[in-house]
Amino acid sequence: MTWQSWNMAHNPQGTPGPPTTIVLFGATGDLARRKLLPGMLHLWRSGLLPHMQVVGTSLDEHSRESFIDLAREAVHEHGDDQRDKEEFDAFAKRLFWAADGDDNLLAAIEEAEADCEDPQARLHYLSVPPNAALDVVKTLEKTKLAVNSRIVMEKPFGTDLESARSLNDAIHEVFDEAQIFRIDHFLGKESALNILSLRFANGLFEPIWHRNHIDHVQIDIPETLGLEGRAGFYEGTGAYRDMVVTHLFQVMAFIAMEPPVALDPQSISEEKHKVFRSMLPLDPHDVVRGQYDGYRGEEGVDPFSDTETFIALKCFVDNWRWADVPFYLRTGKKLAEGQRIISIAFKEPPKSMFPEASGIGDHGPDHLTFDLADASKMSLSFYGKRPGPGFALQKLSMQFSMEGTSWAGSLLEAYERLILEAVKGNRTLFTTAEGVERLWEISQPLLDKPGPVRAYPPGSWGPNQIHQLIAPSSWRLPFERKWRDSPL
């Protein structure tokens, strides 16, 4: 039975994936240790990938025994499920190592699959630097491991339109587009999927989800971390290429897309592509680039570097639903807080009947806010009457947290969900060649004339020019009202 027919017959969404061998390139790297190896253990132990074999390989010298030791350390350091840790020894029997070389890779896969009862599908996960990805693709072609397999690729997907097209063309010589899964871990988060459910499953929100009722949208992903040893990568990338094209625009598509005809990968991808096609090219005057003080003194950074560690921008989706509604995107390094927020600002009433001292409008418009952190929270803020005499108003909020429900134990970490969906062949949460190339196309005016880089102190919210960018509105972060603690 082919992988495709197995999926159709046995694999509706939410059920275990088919027997699969995951070939993990870059198996000793930081991402593999922090996310991928603990995530694969959890998927196996929870019964979502019960017939999974893992073949690790990298340029580092290891034996199968030393790779298992590395995986054990990774799970105990980065895993957060005690039951996973207790079951590691059983999982270790599914871990194999391929030393460098084509013959070694083939031998390790043969060893991993030798005792499998059913034919194993193959998923190649490329947890490698962008400049090494094509070498791996060529290896898979040479060894014929690309046949009837799938490939997961990490960002970035090029650095501009020309390089993205060149990269896609090279990969398409070996893999069909249907075999390629370009990963964006933001789309693997439970809270990102909650955007679709809240919009399209509730008659309360979809009728007002357009320019007549929404004033603007903010997608705000500040980070407190600095380079963390990634100077070589970051110098050639910067905040825009690293975060906006690969993450923030993808999340924005979930906010802006039209209702798909069905909740299937093809229908959702079509609606996301319509958003990207409708986006206007970026105007460099609507962009603020920043660089934190001390960046040029970091090891590996050019002392005259103008690479941005911060970016804030205004962009538009030029269609009937969103005409003239600005989308404000912000992200950067060494900022005041680490947050992942989407905030929908609703238009205020056209005329107020309340007295001048009532407080109406003092705290800005009503907001629907999504927290993209793993806790999966939502908040709806609005004005209400303050108890007591008179008609004083105050800002109130209703908040929902997945941690406050009995469903919390069902949460998958983003990479776990994406690995599972790639094994199943579900492309809903992955980007396509068409989408990637269109985003680089609208980015070209900014890449051609990026504008000045403005200094900002670490621990701030970025350069002061961000306030002029969003005026007369204001940034949702920092919050005036904090998230409430979840009930015990």
Coordinates of C-alpha atoms in Angstrom, one line a residue:
M1 CA 0.0 0.0 0.0
T2 CA 1.4 3.4 -0.9
W3 CA 1.9 6.2 1.7
Q4 CA -0.9 8.2 0.0
S5 CA -3.5 5.4 0.1
W6 CA -2.5 4.6 3.7
N7 CA -3.2 8.2 4.7
M8 CA -6.6 8.3 3.0
A9 CA -7.7 4.9 4.4
H10 CA -6.4 5.1 8.0
N11 CA -5.4 8.7 8.7
P12 CA -8.0 11.2 9.4
Q13 CA -6.7 14.3 11.3
G14 CA -5.9 13.5 14.9
T15 CA -5.2 9.8 14.4
P16 CA -1.7 8.2 14.6
G17 CA 0.6 8.6 11.6
P18 CA 1.8 5.8 9.3
P19 CA 4.9 3.7 9.9
T20 CA 7.7 6.2 9.1
T21 CA 11.5 6.4 9.2
I22 CA 12.6 9.9 10.0
V23 CA 16.1 10.7 8.7
L24 CA 17.4 13.6 10.8
F25 CA 20.2 15.6 9.1
G26 CA 21.9 17.8 11.6
A27 CA 21.0 15.5 14.4
T28 CA 23.5 16.9 16.8
G29 CA 22.7 20.5 16.3
D30 CA 20.9 22.9 18.7
L31 CA 17.5 22.6 17.2
A32 CA 17.6 18.8 17.2
R33 CA 18.7 18.8 20.9
R34 CA 16.2 21.4 22.1
K35 CA 13.1 20.5 20.0
L36 CA 13.3 17.7 17.5
L37 CA 14.6 14.7 19.6
P38 CA 12.4 15.5 22.6
G39 CA 9.5 16.1 20.3
M40 CA 10.0 12.7 18.5
L41 CA 10.1 10.9 21.8
H42 CA 6.8 12.6 22.8
L43 CA 5.1 11.7 19.5
W44 CA 6.2 8.1 19.9
R45 CA 5.3 7.8 23.6
S46 CA 1.9 9.4 23.2
G47 CA 1.0 6.9 20.4
L48 CA 0.8 9.5 17.6
L49 CA 3.8 8.0 15.8
P50 CA 3.9 4.5 17.3
H51 CA 5.9 2.9 14.4
M52 CA 8.6 5.5 14.0
Q53 CA 12.3 4.9 13.5
V54 CA 14.9 7.7 13.7
V55 CA 18.2 7.7 11.8
G56 CA 20.4 10.6 12.9
T57 CA 23.4 11.9 10.9
S58 CA 25.6 15.0 10.9
L59 CA 29.2 16.0 10.2
D60 CA 30.1 15.2 13.9
E61 CA 31.6 11.9 14.6
H62 CA 29.3 9.5 16.6
S63 CA 28.4 5.9 17.0
R64 CA 24.9 4.7 17.7
E65 CA 25.7 4.4 21.4
S66 CA 27.0 8.0 21.6
F67 CA 24.1 9.4 19.6
I68 CA 21.7 7.7 22.0
D69 CA 23.6 9.2 24.9
L70 CA 23.3 12.7 23.2
A71 CA 19.6 12.1 22.8
R72 CA 19.2 11.1 26.4
E73 CA 20.9 14.2 27.6
A74 CA 18.7 16.4 25.3
V75 CA 15.5 14.8 26.6
H76 CA 16.5 15.2 30.2
E77 CA 17.6 18.8 29.7
H78 CA 14.9 20.1 27.3
G79 CA 12.0 17.7 27.7
D80 CA 9.2 18.8 29.9
D81 CA 7.2 15.5 30.2
Q82 CA 8.3 13.2 33.0
R83 CA 6.6 10.2 31.4
D84 CA 8.7 10.8 28.2
K85 CA 11.9 10.7 30.2
E86 CA 10.8 7.5 32.0
E87 CA 10.2 5.8 28.6
F88 CA 13.5 6.9 26.9
D89 CA 15.2 3.6 27.1
A90 CA 12.4 1.9 25.1
F91 CA 12.5 4.8 22.6
A92 CA 16.3 4.4 22.3
K93 CA 15.8 1.1 20.5
R94 CA 14.4 3.2 17.6
L95 CA 17.4 5.5 17.4
F96 CA 20.2 4.7 14.8
W97 CA 23.2 6.6 13.6
A98 CA 24.6 7.1 10.1
A99 CA 28.3 8.1 9.9
D100 CA 29.3 10.5 7.1
G101 CA 29.1 9.0 3.6
D102 CA 26.4 7.7 1.2
D103 CA 27.0 4.0 1.9
N104 CA 26.8 4.6 5.7
L105 CA 23.5 6.5 5.3
L106 CA 21.9 3.7 3.3
A107 CA 23.2 1.0 5.7
A108 CA 21.8 2.8 8.7
I109 CA 18.4 3.1 7.2
E110 CA 18.5 -0.5 6.2
E111 CA 19.4 -1.4 9.8
A112 CA 16.6 0.8 11.2
E113 CA 14.0 -0.8 9.0
A114 CA 15.2 -4.4 9.2
D115 CA 12.7 -5.6 11.8
C116 CA 9.8 -3.4 10.8
E117 CA 6.6 -5.4 10.1
D118 CA 5.2 -2.9 7.6
P119 CA 6.9 -0.9 4.8
Q120 CA 8.2 2.4 6.2
A121 CA 7.6 5.7 4.6
R122 CA 10.5 8.1 4.8
L123 CA 10.6 11.7 6.0
H124 CA 13.9 13.6 5.6
Y125 CA 14.2 16.5 8.1
L126 CA 16.9 19.0 7.1
S127 CA 18.0 20.6 10.4
V128 CA 21.0 22.1 8.7
P129 CA 22.2 25.6 7.8
P130 CA 20.7 27.0 4.5
N131 CA 24.0 26.7 2.6
A132 CA 24.1 23.0 3.4
A133 CA 20.5 22.2 2.4
L134 CA 21.2 21.7 -1.3
D135 CA 24.1 19.4 -0.6
V136 CA 21.7 17.2 1.4
V137 CA 19.2 17.3 -1.5
K138 CA 21.8 16.1 -3.9
T139 CA 22.8 13.3 -1.5
L140 CA 19.1 12.2 -1.4
E141 CA 19.0 12.2 -5.2
K142 CA 22.2 10.3 -5.6
T143 CA 21.2 7.6 -3.1
K144 CA 17.7 7.4 -4.6
L145 CA 16.3 8.2 -1.1
A146 CA 14.2 11.0 -2.6
V147 CA 11.9 8.6 -4.3
N148 CA 8.4 8.4 -2.6
S149 CA 9.7 10.3 0.4
R150 CA 9.0 13.8 1.9
I151 CA 11.5 16.5 2.9
V152 CA 11.2 19.1 5.7
M153 CA 13.2 22.3 5.2
E154 CA 14.0 24.9 7.8
K155 CA 14.0 28.7 7.1
P156 CA 15.1 30.9 5.5
F157 CA 13.9 30.1 2.0
G158 CA 16.3 32.4 0.2
T159 CA 17.3 36.0 0.9
D160 CA 15.5 37.7 -1.9
L161 CA 13.3 36.8 -4.9
E162 CA 16.1 35.7 -7.1
S163 CA 17.7 33.4 -4.5
A164 CA 14.3 32.0 -3.5
R165 CA 13.5 31.1 -7.1
S166 CA 16.9 29.6 -7.6
L167 CA 16.5 27.5 -4.4
N168 CA 13.1 26.3 -5.4
D169 CA 14.2 25.4 -8.9
A170 CA 17.1 23.3 -7.6
I171 CA 14.9 21.5 -5.1
H172 CA 12.2 20.8 -7.7
E173 CA 14.8 19.0 -9.8
V174 CA 14.7 16.3 -7.1
F175 CA 11.4 16.7 -5.3
D176 CA 7.9 17.5 -6.5
E177 CA 6.3 20.4 -4.7
A178 CA 3.9 18.0 -2.9
Q179 CA 6.9 16.3 -1.3
I180 CA 8.3 19.5 0.2
F181 CA 7.4 20.8 3.6
R182 CA 8.8 24.3 4.4
I183 CA 8.5 24.6 8.1
D184 CA 7.3 27.6 10.1
H185 CA 7.1 26.7 13.8
F186 CA 4.8 29.7 14.5
L187 CA 2.0 28.0 12.5
G188 CA 2.4 24.9 14.5
K189 CA 1.3 26.6 17.7
E190 CA -2.1 25.8 19.2
S191 CA -2.9 29.5 19.4
A192 CA -2.3 30.0 15.7
L193 CA -4.8 27.3 14.9
N194 CA -7.2 28.9 17.3
I195 CA -7.4 31.9 15.0
L196 CA -9.0 29.8 12.3
S197 CA -11.5 28.2 14.8
L198 CA -12.4 31.5 16.4
R199 CA -13.0 33.2 13.0
F200 CA -14.8 30.5 11.1
A201 CA -16.6 28.5 13.8
N202 CA -18.3 31.5 15.5
G203 CA -21.0 33.7 14.0
L204 CA -20.0 36.4 16.5
F205 CA -16.7 37.3 14.8
E206 CA -16.7 36.6 11.1
P207 CA -19.5 39.1 10.3
I208 CA -17.3 41.9 11.7
W209 CA -13.9 40.7 10.5
H210 CA -13.3 43.4 7.9
R211 CA -12.6 47.0 7.2
N212 CA -16.0 48.3 8.3
H213 CA -15.3 47.2 11.9
I214 CA -11.5 46.7 12.3
D215 CA -9.3 49.8 12.5
H216 CA -5.9 48.0 12.4
V217 CA -4.1 44.8 13.2
Q218 CA -0.8 44.4 15.1
I219 CA 1.5 41.3 15.0
D220 CA 4.1 41.9 17.7
I221 CA 6.9 39.4 18.3
P222 CA 9.6 41.1 20.5
E223 CA 12.4 39.0 21.9
T224 CA 14.7 39.5 24.9
L225 CA 17.4 37.3 23.5
G226 CA 20.4 38.6 21.6
L227 CA 22.4 36.8 18.9
E228 CA 23.1 33.7 21.1
G229 CA 26.2 32.8 19.1
R230 CA 24.4 33.2 15.7
A231 CA 26.4 36.2 14.5
G232 CA 27.5 34.4 11.3
F233 CA 23.9 33.6 10.3
Y234 CA 22.4 36.9 11.5
E235 CA 24.8 39.2 9.8
G236 CA 23.7 38.0 6.4
T237 CA 20.0 37.9 7.3
G238 CA 18.8 40.5 9.8
A239 CA 15.4 40.8 11.5
Y240 CA 13.4 41.2 8.4
R241 CA 14.6 38.1 6.5
D242 CA 14.8 36.1 9.7
M243 CA 11.4 36.8 11.1
V244 CA 9.0 38.8 9.0
V245 CA 9.0 36.9 5.7
T246 CA 9.2 33.5 7.3
H247 CA 7.0 34.0 10.4
L248 CA 5.0 37.2 10.7
F249 CA 3.6 37.3 7.2
Q250 CA 2.5 33.6 7.5
V251 CA 0.6 34.4 10.7
M252 CA -0.8 37.5 9.1
A253 CA -2.3 35.3 6.3
F254 CA -4.4 33.4 8.9
I255 CA -5.8 36.7 10.1
A256 CA -6.5 38.1 6.7
M257 CA -7.6 35.1 4.6
E258 CA -11.1 34.6 3.3
P259 CA -13.1 31.6 4.5
P260 CA -11.8 28.5 2.7
V261 CA -14.3 26.2 1.0
A262 CA -13.2 23.3 3.2
L263 CA -10.8 22.8 6.1
D264 CA -8.3 21.0 4.0
P265 CA -4.6 21.8 3.0
Q266 CA -5.3 22.8 -0.6
S267 CA -8.3 25.1 0.3
I268 CA -6.4 26.9 3.1
S269 CA -3.3 27.3 1.0
E270 CA -5.3 28.9 -1.8
E271 CA -6.8 31.5 0.5
K272 CA -3.3 32.2 2.0
H273 CA -1.9 32.7 -1.5
K274 CA -4.8 35.2 -2.2
V275 CA -3.7 37.2 0.7
F276 CA -0.1 37.3 -0.5
R277 CA -1.1 38.2 -4.0
S278 CA -3.3 41.0 -2.6
M279 CA -0.5 42.6 -0.5
L280 CA 0.9 45.8 -1.8
P281 CA 4.7 46.1 -2.2
L282 CA 6.3 47.4 0.9
D283 CA 7.0 51.2 1.1
P284 CA 10.4 51.8 2.7
H285 CA 8.9 55.0 4.3
D286 CA 6.6 52.7 6.2
V287 CA 9.5 50.7 7.8
V288 CA 11.6 51.4 10.9
R289 CA 14.9 49.5 11.1
G290 CA 16.8 49.4 14.3
Q291 CA 20.0 48.0 15.8
Y292 CA 20.6 47.6 19.5
D293 CA 23.5 49.4 21.1
G294 CA 26.5 47.1 21.4
Y295 CA 25.6 44.9 18.4
R296 CA 28.6 45.9 16.4
G297 CA 30.8 44.9 19.3
E298 CA 29.5 41.3 19.3
E299 CA 31.9 38.6 18.2
G300 CA 31.6 37.9 14.5
V301 CA 29.8 41.1 13.7
D302 CA 31.2 43.7 11.3
P303 CA 32.1 46.8 13.3
F304 CA 30.4 48.9 10.6
S305 CA 27.4 46.6 10.2
D306 CA 24.0 48.1 9.2
T307 CA 22.2 44.8 9.8
E308 CA 18.9 45.4 11.6
T309 CA 18.2 43.6 14.8
F310 CA 14.8 45.3 14.9
I311 CA 12.1 46.0 12.4
A312 CA 8.6 47.5 12.5
L313 CA 6.6 48.1 9.4
K314 CA 3.1 49.0 8.1
C315 CA 1.7 47.0 5.2
F316 CA -1.6 46.6 3.4
V317 CA -3.8 43.8 1.9
D318 CA -5.4 45.5 -1.0
N319 CA -8.7 43.7 -1.4
W320 CA -12.4 44.4 -0.5
R321 CA -12.1 43.0 3.0
W322 CA -9.0 44.9 4.1
A323 CA -8.7 47.9 1.9
D324 CA -7.0 50.8 3.8
V325 CA -6.7 48.7 7.0
P326 CA -3.0 48.9 8.1
F327 CA -1.3 45.8 9.4
Y328 CA 1.6 46.7 11.8
L329 CA 4.3 44.2 12.3
R330 CA 7.2 44.4 14.9
T331 CA 10.0 42.1 16.0
G332 CA 13.5 42.5 17.3
K333 CA 16.3 41.4 19.6
K334 CA 17.0 42.5 23.1
L335 CA 13.7 44.2 23.6
A336 CA 11.9 44.8 26.9
E337 CA 9.8 41.6 26.9
G338 CA 9.5 38.4 25.1
Q339 CA 6.0 38.2 23.7
R340 CA 4.1 36.8 20.7
I341 CA 0.9 38.8 20.3
I342 CA -1.7 39.4 17.6
S343 CA -4.1 42.2 18.4
I344 CA -7.2 43.2 16.5
A345 CA -8.2 46.8 17.1
F346 CA -11.9 47.5 16.5
K347 CA -13.2 50.8 15.3
E348 CA -14.7 53.1 18.0
P349 CA -18.3 54.2 17.8
P350 CA -18.8 57.1 15.4
K351 CA -20.4 59.3 18.1
S352 CA -20.3 59.1 21.9
M353 CA -23.3 59.8 24.1
F354 CA -21.2 59.6 27.3
P355 CA -20.2 62.7 29.2
E356 CA -16.7 64.1 28.6
A357 CA -15.3 62.9 32.0
S358 CA -16.7 59.4 31.7
G359 CA -13.4 57.9 30.4
I360 CA -14.7 56.7 27.1
G361 CA -11.8 56.4 24.7
D362 CA -9.2 57.0 27.3
H363 CA -7.7 53.6 26.9
G364 CA -8.0 53.2 23.2
P365 CA -10.3 51.0 21.1
D366 CA -11.6 47.5 22.0
H367 CA -9.1 44.8 21.2
L368 CA -9.2 41.0 20.5
T369 CA -5.8 39.7 21.5
F370 CA -4.2 36.3 20.8
D371 CA -1.1 35.2 22.8
L372 CA 0.9 32.9 20.5
A373 CA 2.9 31.5 23.4
D374 CA 2.4 27.8 24.2
A375 CA -0.1 28.7 26.9
S376 CA -2.6 29.6 24.1
K377 CA -4.5 32.6 25.5
M378 CA -7.1 35.0 24.1
S379 CA -8.5 38.2 25.5
L380 CA -11.3 40.5 24.5
S381 CA -11.1 44.0 26.0
F382 CA -14.1 46.5 26.1
Y383 CA -15.5 49.4 28.1
G384 CA -17.9 48.8 30.9
K385 CA -19.5 50.9 33.6
R386 CA -17.5 51.2 36.9
P387 CA -19.7 50.2 39.8
G388 CA -21.1 53.1 41.9
P389 CA -22.8 56.4 41.3
G390 CA -22.4 58.4 38.0
F391 CA -21.4 57.0 34.7
A392 CA -17.7 56.4 34.8
L393 CA -16.3 53.9 32.4
Q394 CA -13.3 51.6 32.7
K395 CA -11.6 49.0 30.4
L396 CA -12.5 45.4 31.2
S397 CA -11.4 42.2 29.6
M398 CA -12.6 38.6 29.2
Q399 CA -9.7 36.1 29.0
F400 CA -9.4 32.5 28.0
S401 CA -6.4 30.3 28.6
M402 CA -6.0 26.7 27.4
E403 CA -4.3 26.0 30.8
G404 CA -7.6 26.6 32.5
T405 CA -9.3 23.8 30.6
S406 CA -9.2 20.0 30.8
W407 CA -7.7 20.1 27.2
A408 CA -4.3 21.4 28.3
G409 CA -2.8 17.9 28.4
S410 CA -3.6 17.5 24.7
L411 CA -1.4 20.3 23.6
L412 CA 1.5 19.5 21.2
E413 CA 4.6 21.7 21.1
A414 CA 4.8 23.4 17.7
Y415 CA 7.6 21.2 16.3
E416 CA 5.8 18.1 17.4
R417 CA 2.7 19.1 15.6
L418 CA 4.6 20.0 12.4
I419 CA 6.5 16.7 12.4
L420 CA 3.2 14.8 12.8
E421 CA 1.5 16.8 10.0
A422 CA 4.4 16.3 7.7
V423 CA 4.4 12.5 8.3
K424 CA 0.7 12.5 7.5
G425 CA 1.2 14.7 4.4
N426 CA -1.1 17.5 5.7
R427 CA 0.2 20.7 4.2
T428 CA -2.1 23.2 6.0
L429 CA 0.7 24.5 8.3
F430 CA 3.4 24.7 5.7
T431 CA 4.4 27.3 3.1
T432 CA 4.7 26.7 -0.6
A433 CA 7.1 27.9 -3.3
E434 CA 4.4 30.2 -4.7
G435 CA 3.8 31.9 -1.4
V436 CA 7.5 32.2 -0.6
E437 CA 8.3 33.8 -3.9
R438 CA 5.4 36.3 -3.7
L439 CA 6.5 37.5 -0.3
W440 CA 10.0 38.1 -1.6
E441 CA 8.5 40.0 -4.5
I442 CA 6.6 42.4 -2.3
S443 CA 9.7 42.8 -0.2
Q444 CA 12.0 43.9 -3.0
P445 CA 11.4 47.7 -2.6
L446 CA 12.6 47.4 1.0
L447 CA 15.5 45.2 0.1
D448 CA 16.6 47.7 -2.6
K449 CA 16.3 50.8 -0.4
P450 CA 16.3 49.6 3.2
G451 CA 16.7 53.0 4.8
P452 CA 18.7 54.0 7.9
V453 CA 19.3 51.7 10.9
R454 CA 18.5 53.5 14.1
A455 CA 20.1 52.7 17.5
Y456 CA 18.0 51.6 20.4
P457 CA 19.0 50.6 24.0
P458 CA 18.7 47.0 25.0
G459 CA 15.7 46.5 27.2
S460 CA 13.6 49.1 25.3
W461 CA 10.8 48.6 22.8
G462 CA 12.9 49.8 19.8
P463 CA 13.7 53.1 18.2
N464 CA 11.4 56.1 19.0
Q465 CA 10.3 56.3 15.3
I466 CA 8.0 53.3 15.9
H467 CA 5.5 55.7 17.5
Q468 CA 5.3 57.9 14.5
L469 CA 4.8 54.8 12.3
I470 CA 1.6 53.8 14.1
A471 CA 0.3 57.3 15.1
P472 CA -2.5 58.2 15.9
S473 CA -2.8 54.7 17.3
S474 CA -0.4 53.2 19.8
W475 CA 1.3 49.8 20.2
R476 CA -0.5 47.2 22.2
L477 CA 2.7 46.2 23.9
P478 CA 3.6 46.9 26.6
F479 CA 0.3 45.8 28.1
E480 CA -1.4 48.1 30.6
R481 CA -3.3 45.1 32.0
K482 CA -1.5 41.8 32.5
W483 CA -2.8 38.4 31.7
R484 CA -4.6 37.0 34.8
D485 CA -3.1 33.9 36.4
S486 CA -4.8 30.6 35.4
P487 CA -7.0 29.0 38.1
L488 CA -5.5 26.2 40.1

